[in-house]
Amino acid sequence: MHDHRDDRRRSRTVTPRVLLAVALSAFLVLIGTTPASAHAALTSSDPADGATVAADLERVTLTFSEAPLAGLEAGLRIEVRDDGGTDESSGAVAVDGTSMSKAVSLSPGPHTLVWRYVSPDGHPIEGQLAFWVETAASPTVPPTTTSPTAAPTSSLEPTAAAAGAAPNTGAGTHAHGHGGPALLFGVVGILAVLVIGAVVLRIRRGADARTEG
């Protein structure tokens, strides 16, 4: 005869074991997927990977899907290395929402941006991207204009002509001024000669009259 009491004892023993196994499996699945889903990811960057930028770029910026873990900002890192491995970034990493940025002073040529970020779950993620910096344009020297120099030269010509004309006018005036007295002296001289001639003639006539008498 079958004992139903043994079946009930077995069912009571098996059920807790099955429930424990199911709960353990669910827990393992949960802890295995939750951290992965909480990891932040890089969504955009300035400059973008493979981009060519101007030499006057002042900051590089990385934007992520989630904000970094609060209190672990010291774990954030940005380095911008030139072709020789020199880090051309400066100052501290600045955080603004889901973005972090850093000041740079870039030389021409290839560069590599290396970054480190801390996800909200505390898991650090790292990556890098490459970009190229253009050679800075040489300053344009304005051409030398000669028109301002030519203008004073042309303006000096009337002045020189006027300066040359002034002595001529003065000389003409001076010559004309002396013409009047010279003419006067000539007339006076002629009159003096006539008077003297008349006096001499009269004296001679007087002498001849006395001789005849």
PDB file of C-alpha atoms in Angstrom:
ATOM      1  CA  MET A   1       0.000   0.000   0.000  1.00  0.00           C
ATOM      2  CA  HIS A   2       1.263   3.390  -1.059  1.00  0.00           C
ATOM      3  CA  ASP A   3       2.092   5.858   1.698  1.00  0.00           C
ATOM      4  CA  HIS A   4       0.812   9.322   0.732  1.00  0.00           C
ATOM      5  CA  ARG A   5       2.611  10.823   3.672  1.00  0.00           C
ATOM      6  CA  ASP A   6       5.993  10.154   1.974  1.00  0.00           C
ATOM      7  CA  ASP A   7       4.840  11.986  -1.176  1.00  0.00           C
ATOM      8  CA  ARG A   8       3.820  15.005   0.835  1.00  0.00           C
ATOM      9  CA  ARG A   9       7.188  15.053   2.614  1.00  0.00           C
ATOM     10  CA  ARG A  10       9.049  14.879  -0.738  1.00  0.00           C
ATOM     11  CA  SER A  11       6.986  17.712  -2.235  1.00  0.00           C
ATOM     12  CA  ARG A  12       7.675  19.871   0.791  1.00  0.00           C
ATOM     13  CA  THR A  13      11.443  19.208   0.395  1.00  0.00           C
ATOM     14  CA  VAL A  14      11.634  19.739  -3.404  1.00  0.00           C
ATOM     15  CA  THR A  15       9.616  22.958  -3.565  1.00  0.00           C
ATOM     16  CA  PRO A  16      11.974  25.116  -1.430  1.00  0.00           C
ATOM     17  CA  ARG A  17      14.959  23.837  -3.397  1.00  0.00           C
ATOM     18  CA  VAL A  18      13.375  24.763  -6.730  1.00  0.00           C
ATOM     19  CA  LEU A  19      12.402  28.185  -5.476  1.00  0.00           C
ATOM     20  CA  LEU A  20      15.920  28.764  -4.165  1.00  0.00           C
ATOM     21  CA  ALA A  21      17.450  27.757  -7.514  1.00  0.00           C
ATOM     22  CA  VAL A  22      15.113  30.059  -9.442  1.00  0.00           C
ATOM     23  CA  ALA A  23      15.814  32.962  -7.105  1.00  0.00           C
ATOM     24  CA  LEU A  24      19.580  32.418  -7.344  1.00  0.00           C
ATOM     25  CA  SER A  25      19.440  32.309 -11.138  1.00  0.00           C
ATOM     26  CA  ALA A  26      17.430  35.511 -11.282  1.00  0.00           C
ATOM     27  CA  PHE A  27      19.890  37.203  -8.930  1.00  0.00           C
ATOM     28  CA  LEU A  28      22.862  36.155 -11.051  1.00  0.00           C
ATOM     29  CA  VAL A  29      21.166  37.436 -14.189  1.00  0.00           C
ATOM     30  CA  LEU A  30      20.327  40.686 -12.440  1.00  0.00           C
ATOM     31  CA  ILE A  31      23.831  41.414 -11.172  1.00  0.00           C
ATOM     32  CA  GLY A  32      25.283  40.372 -14.504  1.00  0.00           C
ATOM     33  CA  THR A  33      23.206  42.779 -16.614  1.00  0.00           C
ATOM     34  CA  THR A  34      22.642  45.772 -14.348  1.00  0.00           C
ATOM     35  CA  PRO A  35      26.225  47.123 -14.348  1.00  0.00           C
ATOM     36  CA  ALA A  36      26.480  46.749 -18.115  1.00  0.00           C
ATOM     37  CA  SER A  37      23.294  48.696 -18.649  1.00  0.00           C
ATOM     38  CA  ALA A  38      24.529  51.480 -16.334  1.00  0.00           C
ATOM     39  CA  HIS A  39      27.809  52.058 -18.185  1.00  0.00           C
ATOM     40  CA  ALA A  40      27.963  55.455 -19.898  1.00  0.00           C
ATOM     41  CA  ALA A  41      29.020  55.714 -23.542  1.00  0.00           C
ATOM     42  CA  LEU A  42      30.640  58.470 -25.592  1.00  0.00           C
ATOM     43  CA  THR A  43      27.995  60.030 -27.859  1.00  0.00           C
ATOM     44  CA  SER A  44      29.879  62.938 -29.487  1.00  0.00           C
ATOM     45  CA  SER A  45      33.135  64.854 -29.408  1.00  0.00           C
ATOM     46  CA  ASP A  46      34.556  68.177 -30.527  1.00  0.00           C
ATOM     47  CA  PRO A  47      36.689  67.649 -32.492  1.00  0.00           C
ATOM     48  CA  ALA A  48      35.225  64.510 -33.995  1.00  0.00           C
ATOM     49  CA  ASP A  49      37.356  61.453 -34.619  1.00  0.00           C
ATOM     50  CA  GLY A  50      39.301  61.953 -37.868  1.00  0.00           C
ATOM     51  CA  ALA A  51      38.415  65.647 -38.167  1.00  0.00           C
ATOM     52  CA  THR A  52      40.697  68.497 -39.248  1.00  0.00           C
ATOM     53  CA  VAL A  53      40.497  71.586 -37.044  1.00  0.00           C
ATOM     54  CA  ALA A  54      41.936  75.106 -37.053  1.00  0.00           C
ATOM     55  CA  ALA A  55      45.000  75.907 -34.968  1.00  0.00           C
ATOM     56  CA  ASP A  56      43.015  78.392 -32.851  1.00  0.00           C
ATOM     57  CA  LEU A  57      40.863  75.666 -31.222  1.00  0.00           C
ATOM     58  CA  GLU A  58      40.752  76.540 -27.499  1.00  0.00           C
ATOM     59  CA  ARG A  59      38.912  73.564 -25.889  1.00  0.00           C
ATOM     60  CA  VAL A  60      38.121  69.941 -26.587  1.00  0.00           C
ATOM     61  CA  THR A  61      34.750  68.585 -25.438  1.00  0.00           C
ATOM     62  CA  LEU A  62      33.447  65.038 -24.933  1.00  0.00           C
ATOM     63  CA  THR A  63      29.745  64.279 -24.417  1.00  0.00           C
ATOM     64  CA  PHE A  64      28.458  61.030 -22.891  1.00  0.00           C
ATOM     65  CA  SER A  65      25.107  59.302 -22.545  1.00  0.00           C
ATOM     66  CA  GLU A  66      25.079  59.872 -18.770  1.00  0.00           C
ATOM     67  CA  ALA A  67      26.612  62.292 -16.303  1.00  0.00           C
ATOM     68  CA  PRO A  68      29.711  61.065 -14.458  1.00  0.00           C
ATOM     69  CA  LEU A  69      29.516  59.611 -10.980  1.00  0.00           C
ATOM     70  CA  ALA A  70      29.221  62.480  -8.515  1.00  0.00           C
ATOM     71  CA  GLY A  71      32.211  62.893  -6.253  1.00  0.00           C
ATOM     72  CA  LEU A  72      34.613  61.117  -8.601  1.00  0.00           C
ATOM     73  CA  GLU A  73      35.405  64.060 -10.878  1.00  0.00           C
ATOM     74  CA  ALA A  74      39.062  63.565  -9.990  1.00  0.00           C
ATOM     75  CA  GLY A  75      38.932  60.303 -11.936  1.00  0.00           C
ATOM     76  CA  LEU A  76      38.106  62.102 -15.177  1.00  0.00           C
ATOM     77  CA  ARG A  77      41.002  62.612 -17.565  1.00  0.00           C
ATOM     78  CA  ILE A  78      41.641  64.326 -20.899  1.00  0.00           C
ATOM     79  CA  GLU A  79      45.021  64.458 -22.618  1.00  0.00           C
ATOM     80  CA  VAL A  80      45.681  65.853 -26.095  1.00  0.00           C
ATOM     81  CA  ARG A  81      49.033  64.602 -27.348  1.00  0.00           C
ATOM     82  CA  ASP A  82      50.910  65.829 -30.392  1.00  0.00           C
ATOM     83  CA  ASP A  83      52.850  63.577 -32.749  1.00  0.00           C
ATOM     84  CA  GLY A  84      55.763  63.506 -30.295  1.00  0.00           C
ATOM     85  CA  GLY A  85      53.612  62.528 -27.299  1.00  0.00           C
ATOM     86  CA  THR A  86      53.571  65.953 -25.608  1.00  0.00           C
ATOM     87  CA  ASP A  87      50.325  66.751 -23.798  1.00  0.00           C
ATOM     88  CA  GLU A  88      49.066  70.091 -25.157  1.00  0.00           C
ATOM     89  CA  SER A  89      46.089  70.363 -22.799  1.00  0.00           C
ATOM     90  CA  SER A  90      46.143  72.532 -19.680  1.00  0.00           C
ATOM     91  CA  GLY A  91      44.114  73.196 -16.555  1.00  0.00           C
ATOM     92  CA  ALA A  92      41.492  70.981 -14.946  1.00  0.00           C
ATOM     93  CA  VAL A  93      38.762  68.936 -16.598  1.00  0.00           C
ATOM     94  CA  ALA A  94      35.490  70.895 -16.521  1.00  0.00           C
ATOM     95  CA  VAL A  95      32.185  69.006 -16.169  1.00  0.00           C
ATOM     96  CA  ASP A  96      28.900  70.386 -17.512  1.00  0.00           C
ATOM     97  CA  GLY A  97      26.025  67.914 -17.299  1.00  0.00           C
ATOM     98  CA  THR A  98      26.980  64.924 -19.426  1.00  0.00           C
ATOM     99  CA  SER A  99      29.967  66.706 -21.011  1.00  0.00           C
ATOM    100  CA  MET A 100      33.545  67.194 -19.925  1.00  0.00           C
ATOM    101  CA  SER A 101      36.056  69.552 -21.545  1.00  0.00           C
ATOM    102  CA  LYS A 102      39.595  70.862 -21.195  1.00  0.00           C
ATOM    103  CA  ALA A 103      41.586  73.835 -22.506  1.00  0.00           C
ATOM    104  CA  VAL A 104      44.193  73.226 -25.208  1.00  0.00           C
ATOM    105  CA  SER A 105      46.888  75.113 -27.113  1.00  0.00           C
ATOM    106  CA  LEU A 106      47.566  73.080 -30.222  1.00  0.00           C
ATOM    107  CA  SER A 107      50.493  72.894 -32.612  1.00  0.00           C
ATOM    108  CA  PRO A 108      50.015  71.940 -36.280  1.00  0.00           C
ATOM    109  CA  GLY A 109      49.952  68.256 -37.189  1.00  0.00           C
ATOM    110  CA  PRO A 110      48.378  64.991 -35.981  1.00  0.00           C
ATOM    111  CA  HIS A 111      46.999  64.728 -32.432  1.00  0.00           C
ATOM    112  CA  THR A 112      45.529  62.004 -30.243  1.00  0.00           C
ATOM    113  CA  LEU A 113      42.881  62.728 -27.597  1.00  0.00           C
ATOM    114  CA  VAL A 114      42.987  60.211 -24.739  1.00  0.00           C
ATOM    115  CA  TRP A 115      40.122  60.243 -22.226  1.00  0.00           C
ATOM    116  CA  ARG A 116      38.900  58.482 -19.086  1.00  0.00           C
ATOM    117  CA  TYR A 117      35.340  58.708 -17.745  1.00  0.00           C
ATOM    118  CA  VAL A 118      33.551  57.309 -14.691  1.00  0.00           C
ATOM    119  CA  SER A 119      30.055  55.881 -15.246  1.00  0.00           C
ATOM    120  CA  PRO A 120      27.265  56.487 -12.730  1.00  0.00           C
ATOM    121  CA  ASP A 121      27.783  52.924 -11.443  1.00  0.00           C
ATOM    122  CA  GLY A 122      31.428  53.758 -10.672  1.00  0.00           C
ATOM    123  CA  HIS A 123      32.789  51.779 -13.602  1.00  0.00           C
ATOM    124  CA  PRO A 124      35.597  53.666 -15.447  1.00  0.00           C
ATOM    125  CA  ILE A 125      35.602  53.695 -19.239  1.00  0.00           C
ATOM    126  CA  GLU A 126      38.441  54.857 -21.471  1.00  0.00           C
ATOM    127  CA  GLY A 127      38.984  55.665 -25.120  1.00  0.00           C
ATOM    128  CA  GLN A 128      40.835  57.796 -27.611  1.00  0.00           C
ATOM    129  CA  LEU A 129      40.318  59.549 -30.937  1.00  0.00           C
ATOM    130  CA  ALA A 130      42.571  61.152 -33.527  1.00  0.00           C
ATOM    131  CA  PHE A 131      42.358  64.477 -35.350  1.00  0.00           C
ATOM    132  CA  TRP A 132      44.564  66.837 -37.361  1.00  0.00           C
ATOM    133  CA  VAL A 133      45.412  70.480 -36.642  1.00  0.00           C
ATOM    134  CA  GLU A 134      45.902  72.792 -39.624  1.00  0.00           C
ATOM    135  CA  THR A 135      48.944  75.020 -39.980  1.00  0.00           C
ATOM    136  CA  ALA A 136      48.177  78.553 -38.831  1.00  0.00           C
ATOM    137  CA  ALA A 137      47.857  81.017 -41.704  1.00  0.00           C
ATOM    138  CA  SER A 138      50.665  83.564 -41.996  1.00  0.00           C
ATOM    139  CA  PRO A 139      49.597  87.129 -41.202  1.00  0.00           C
ATOM    140  CA  THR A 140      48.918  89.142 -44.357  1.00  0.00           C
ATOM    141  CA  VAL A 141      51.158  92.196 -44.749  1.00  0.00           C
ATOM    142  CA  PRO A 142      49.210  95.066 -46.333  1.00  0.00           C
ATOM    143  CA  PRO A 143      50.842  96.387 -49.547  1.00  0.00           C
ATOM    144  CA  THR A 144      52.684  99.680 -49.320  1.00  0.00           C
ATOM    145  CA  THR A 145      50.738 102.434 -51.067  1.00  0.00           C
ATOM    146  CA  THR A 146      52.574 105.249 -52.850  1.00  0.00           C
ATOM    147  CA  SER A 147      49.613 107.514 -53.541  1.00  0.00           C
ATOM    148  CA  PRO A 148      49.838 109.382 -50.202  1.00  0.00           C
ATOM    149  CA  THR A 149      53.519 110.059 -50.952  1.00  0.00           C
ATOM    150  CA  ALA A 150      52.761 111.284 -54.491  1.00  0.00           C
ATOM    151  CA  ALA A 151      50.099 113.725 -53.312  1.00  0.00           C
ATOM    152  CA  PRO A 152      52.463 115.915 -51.220  1.00  0.00           C
ATOM    153  CA  THR A 153      54.934 115.920 -54.155  1.00  0.00           C
ATOM    154  CA  SER A 154      52.347 117.358 -56.530  1.00  0.00           C
ATOM    155  CA  SER A 155      51.239 119.901 -53.968  1.00  0.00           C
ATOM    156  CA  LEU A 156      54.797 121.177 -53.613  1.00  0.00           C
ATOM    157  CA  GLU A 157      55.080 122.060 -57.318  1.00  0.00           C
ATOM    158  CA  PRO A 158      52.806 125.145 -57.209  1.00  0.00           C
ATOM    159  CA  THR A 159      54.651 126.239 -54.095  1.00  0.00           C
ATOM    160  CA  ALA A 160      57.980 125.991 -55.905  1.00  0.00           C
ATOM    161  CA  ALA A 161      56.559 127.875 -58.898  1.00  0.00           C
ATOM    162  CA  ALA A 162      55.209 130.557 -56.636  1.00  0.00           C
ATOM    163  CA  ALA A 163      58.547 130.748 -54.855  1.00  0.00           C
ATOM    164  CA  GLY A 164      60.311 131.144 -58.228  1.00  0.00           C
ATOM    165  CA  ALA A 165      57.822 133.766 -59.382  1.00  0.00           C
ATOM    166  CA  ALA A 166      58.196 135.894 -56.276  1.00  0.00           C
ATOM    167  CA  PRO A 167      61.839 136.951 -56.918  1.00  0.00           C
ATOM    168  CA  ASN A 168      60.983 137.770 -60.562  1.00  0.00           C
ATOM    169  CA  THR A 169      58.181 140.053 -59.455  1.00  0.00           C
ATOM    170  CA  GLY A 170      60.448 141.708 -56.930  1.00  0.00           C
ATOM    171  CA  ALA A 171      63.202 142.235 -59.524  1.00  0.00           C
ATOM    172  CA  GLY A 172      60.774 143.803 -61.987  1.00  0.00           C
ATOM    173  CA  THR A 173      59.450 146.114 -59.329  1.00  0.00           C
ATOM    174  CA  HIS A 174      62.980 147.057 -58.291  1.00  0.00           C
ATOM    175  CA  ALA A 175      64.019 147.852 -61.896  1.00  0.00           C
ATOM    176  CA  HIS A 176      60.914 149.915 -62.519  1.00  0.00           C
ATOM    177  CA  GLY A 177      61.443 151.839 -59.313  1.00  0.00           C
ATOM    178  CA  HIS A 178      64.941 152.950 -60.387  1.00  0.00           C
ATOM    179  CA  GLY A 179      63.753 153.966 -63.903  1.00  0.00           C
ATOM    180  CA  GLY A 180      62.020 157.146 -62.617  1.00  0.00           C
ATOM    181  CA  PRO A 181      65.044 158.789 -60.858  1.00  0.00           C
ATOM    182  CA  ALA A 182      67.373 157.915 -63.774  1.00  0.00           C
ATOM    183  CA  LEU A 183      65.110 159.717 -66.223  1.00  0.00           C
ATOM    184  CA  LEU A 184      64.897 162.724 -63.919  1.00  0.00           C
ATOM    185  CA  PHE A 185      68.658 162.897 -63.543  1.00  0.00           C
ATOM    186  CA  GLY A 186      69.022 162.744 -67.361  1.00  0.00           C
ATOM    187  CA  VAL A 187      66.680 165.687 -67.902  1.00  0.00           C
ATOM    188  CA  VAL A 188      68.410 167.745 -65.206  1.00  0.00           C
ATOM    189  CA  GLY A 189      71.794 166.957 -66.773  1.00  0.00           C
ATOM    190  CA  ILE A 190      70.653 168.109 -70.202  1.00  0.00           C
ATOM    191  CA  LEU A 191      69.259 171.349 -68.776  1.00  0.00           C
ATOM    192  CA  ALA A 192      72.483 171.961 -66.873  1.00  0.00           C
ATOM    193  CA  VAL A 193      74.517 171.537 -70.071  1.00  0.00           C
ATOM    194  CA  LEU A 194      72.261 173.972 -71.931  1.00  0.00           C
ATOM    195  CA  VAL A 195      72.511 176.549 -69.138  1.00  0.00           C
ATOM    196  CA  ILE A 196      76.278 176.252 -68.954  1.00  0.00           C
ATOM    197  CA  GLY A 197      76.512 176.500 -72.760  1.00  0.00           C
ATOM    198  CA  ALA A 198      74.370 179.638 -72.752  1.00  0.00           C
ATOM    199  CA  VAL A 199      76.491 181.213 -70.014  1.00  0.00           C
ATOM    200  CA  VAL A 200      79.717 180.443 -71.855  1.00  0.00           C
ATOM    201  CA  LEU A 201      78.303 181.824 -75.105  1.00  0.00           C
ATOM    202  CA  ARG A 202      77.231 184.997 -73.375  1.00  0.00           C
ATOM    203  CA  ILE A 203      80.629 185.474 -71.793  1.00  0.00           C
ATOM    204  CA  ARG A 204      82.290 185.084 -75.166  1.00  0.00           C
ATOM    205  CA  ARG A 205      80.001 187.619 -76.755  1.00  0.00           C
ATOM    206  CA  GLY A 206      80.785 190.084 -73.971  1.00  0.00           C
ATOM    207  CA  ALA A 207      84.502 189.611 -74.468  1.00  0.00           C
ATOM    208  CA  ASP A 208      84.201 190.147 -78.218  1.00  0.00           C
ATOM    209  CA  ALA A 209      82.227 193.376 -77.702  1.00  0.00           C
ATOM    210  CA  ARG A 210      84.870 194.813 -75.417  1.00  0.00           C
ATOM    211  CA  THR A 211      87.589 193.945 -77.881  1.00  0.00           C
ATOM    212  CA  GLU A 212      85.822 195.767 -80.718  1.00  0.00           C
ATOM    213  CA  GLY A 213      85.214 198.827 -78.550  1.00  0.00           C
TER     214      GLY A 213
END
